[in-house]
XYZ file of C-alpha atoms in Angstrom:
137
model
C -56.460 97.120 73.504
C -54.325 99.748 74.963
C -51.580 98.343 77.711
C -49.972 99.995 80.662
C -46.518 99.533 82.064
C -46.342 99.917 85.696
C -42.230 100.242 86.491
C -40.302 101.159 89.863
C -36.649 101.344 90.305
C -35.248 100.606 93.423
C -31.977 99.515 95.520
C -31.807 95.960 95.682
C -28.919 94.394 98.274
C -27.476 90.911 97.107
C -26.663 88.944 100.019
C -23.166 87.750 99.577
C -22.631 85.808 103.172
C -24.077 86.595 106.499
C -23.638 90.393 107.404
C -22.431 91.262 104.301
C -24.500 92.280 100.984
C -23.627 94.289 97.343
C -26.513 96.894 96.449
C -27.775 96.225 93.279
C -29.758 98.674 91.249
C -33.263 97.427 89.481
C -36.158 98.047 87.796
C -39.536 96.132 88.876
C -42.113 96.119 85.569
C -44.970 94.953 85.194
C -47.231 95.004 81.917
C -50.780 94.291 80.948
C -49.921 93.002 77.999
C -48.070 90.343 80.256
C -50.778 90.209 82.891
C -49.435 87.514 85.053
C -46.052 88.036 85.163
C -43.928 90.332 86.963
C -40.189 91.563 85.512
C -37.509 92.399 87.325
C -34.259 93.589 85.590
C -30.993 94.061 87.666
C -28.015 95.684 86.935
C -30.209 98.337 84.841
C -27.351 100.661 83.902
C -24.982 98.109 82.570
C -24.570 96.744 79.159
C -25.424 93.444 80.115
C -28.956 93.672 82.582
C -30.297 90.332 83.954
C -33.773 89.730 83.599
C -35.967 87.506 85.498
C -40.037 86.925 84.831
C -42.146 85.298 87.216
C -45.868 85.018 88.469
C -46.990 88.493 90.060
C -49.173 86.277 92.550
C -45.627 84.710 93.739
C -44.638 88.142 94.458
C -48.044 89.309 96.196
C -48.216 86.305 98.364
C -44.371 86.260 99.372
C -44.913 89.750 100.966
C -46.623 88.313 103.565
C -45.714 85.063 103.746
C -43.301 82.119 102.405
C -44.084 81.563 98.774
C -42.614 79.494 95.762
C -40.497 76.642 94.961
C -37.681 75.514 92.677
C -36.421 78.804 90.757
C -37.668 81.475 92.620
C -38.488 81.865 96.172
C -40.115 84.813 97.928
C -40.687 85.608 101.813
C -40.864 88.474 104.317
C -38.167 89.003 106.589
C -36.613 91.787 108.811
C -33.285 93.255 108.610
C -31.779 96.387 110.665
C -35.320 96.756 112.025
C -37.382 97.475 108.791
C -39.528 95.359 106.409
C -37.619 93.644 103.864
C -38.940 90.841 100.897
C -35.997 88.125 99.935
C -36.185 86.691 96.653
C -34.374 83.693 95.905
C -33.418 83.329 92.633
C -31.738 79.748 90.918
C -30.476 79.365 87.629
C -28.161 76.739 86.041
C -25.910 79.739 85.857
C -26.129 80.405 89.650
C -28.000 81.404 92.696
C -28.963 84.940 94.445
C -30.517 86.107 97.301
C -32.181 89.423 97.017
C -33.352 91.925 99.891
C -35.807 94.544 98.555
C -37.401 96.926 100.692
C -41.016 95.714 101.803
C -42.917 98.876 101.459
C -41.332 99.604 98.217
C -42.355 96.193 96.796
C -45.876 96.409 98.490
C -46.759 99.861 97.167
C -45.449 99.027 93.275
C -47.443 95.802 93.864
C -50.590 97.670 94.537
C -50.480 99.979 91.763
C -50.212 96.856 89.234
C -53.137 95.531 91.205
C -55.288 98.791 90.548
C -54.343 98.516 86.903
C -54.968 94.769 86.707
C -57.220 93.645 89.377
C -56.627 89.955 90.984
C -58.860 87.474 88.869
C -59.376 89.831 85.921
C -55.771 89.173 84.213
C -57.438 87.074 81.547
C -59.317 89.569 80.307
C -56.597 91.373 79.121
C -55.054 88.393 76.695
C -57.613 89.402 74.407
C -58.126 85.694 73.574
C -61.877 86.777 72.982
C -61.269 88.946 70.503
C -58.271 87.085 68.858
C -60.971 83.919 68.304
C -63.774 86.371 66.974
C -61.082 87.639 64.211
C -59.964 83.928 63.187
C -63.644 82.879 63.390
C -64.844 85.988 61.144
C -62.585 85.142 58.034
């Protein structure tokens, strides 16, 4: 099975405190080999990028309404008169609140949804082919 990768580089903002943010270069990634997940790499030009992966459905829903709990939460908001998507990440190493441009995230998500429509993710896992190969032996 041929696999596709959909990527988008963009500038996020790490919210440090009220009214203060630090720019963070990031790369959004979607791989048909891992069809349920989205991947975000932060500090893509550094020696030690930070990688997060979570459900694509969580990001899709978070563009429209607050969702998620635990390690990843996503919700829409406005900043300086423009639509943004806020992504809260929580790990044993710390917490981060990131702001992403909603239009860029939505456009990238639309590309991923054209490649693998919602509900068809399981077809990309190759489970049927794998089972057929095992049973044929």
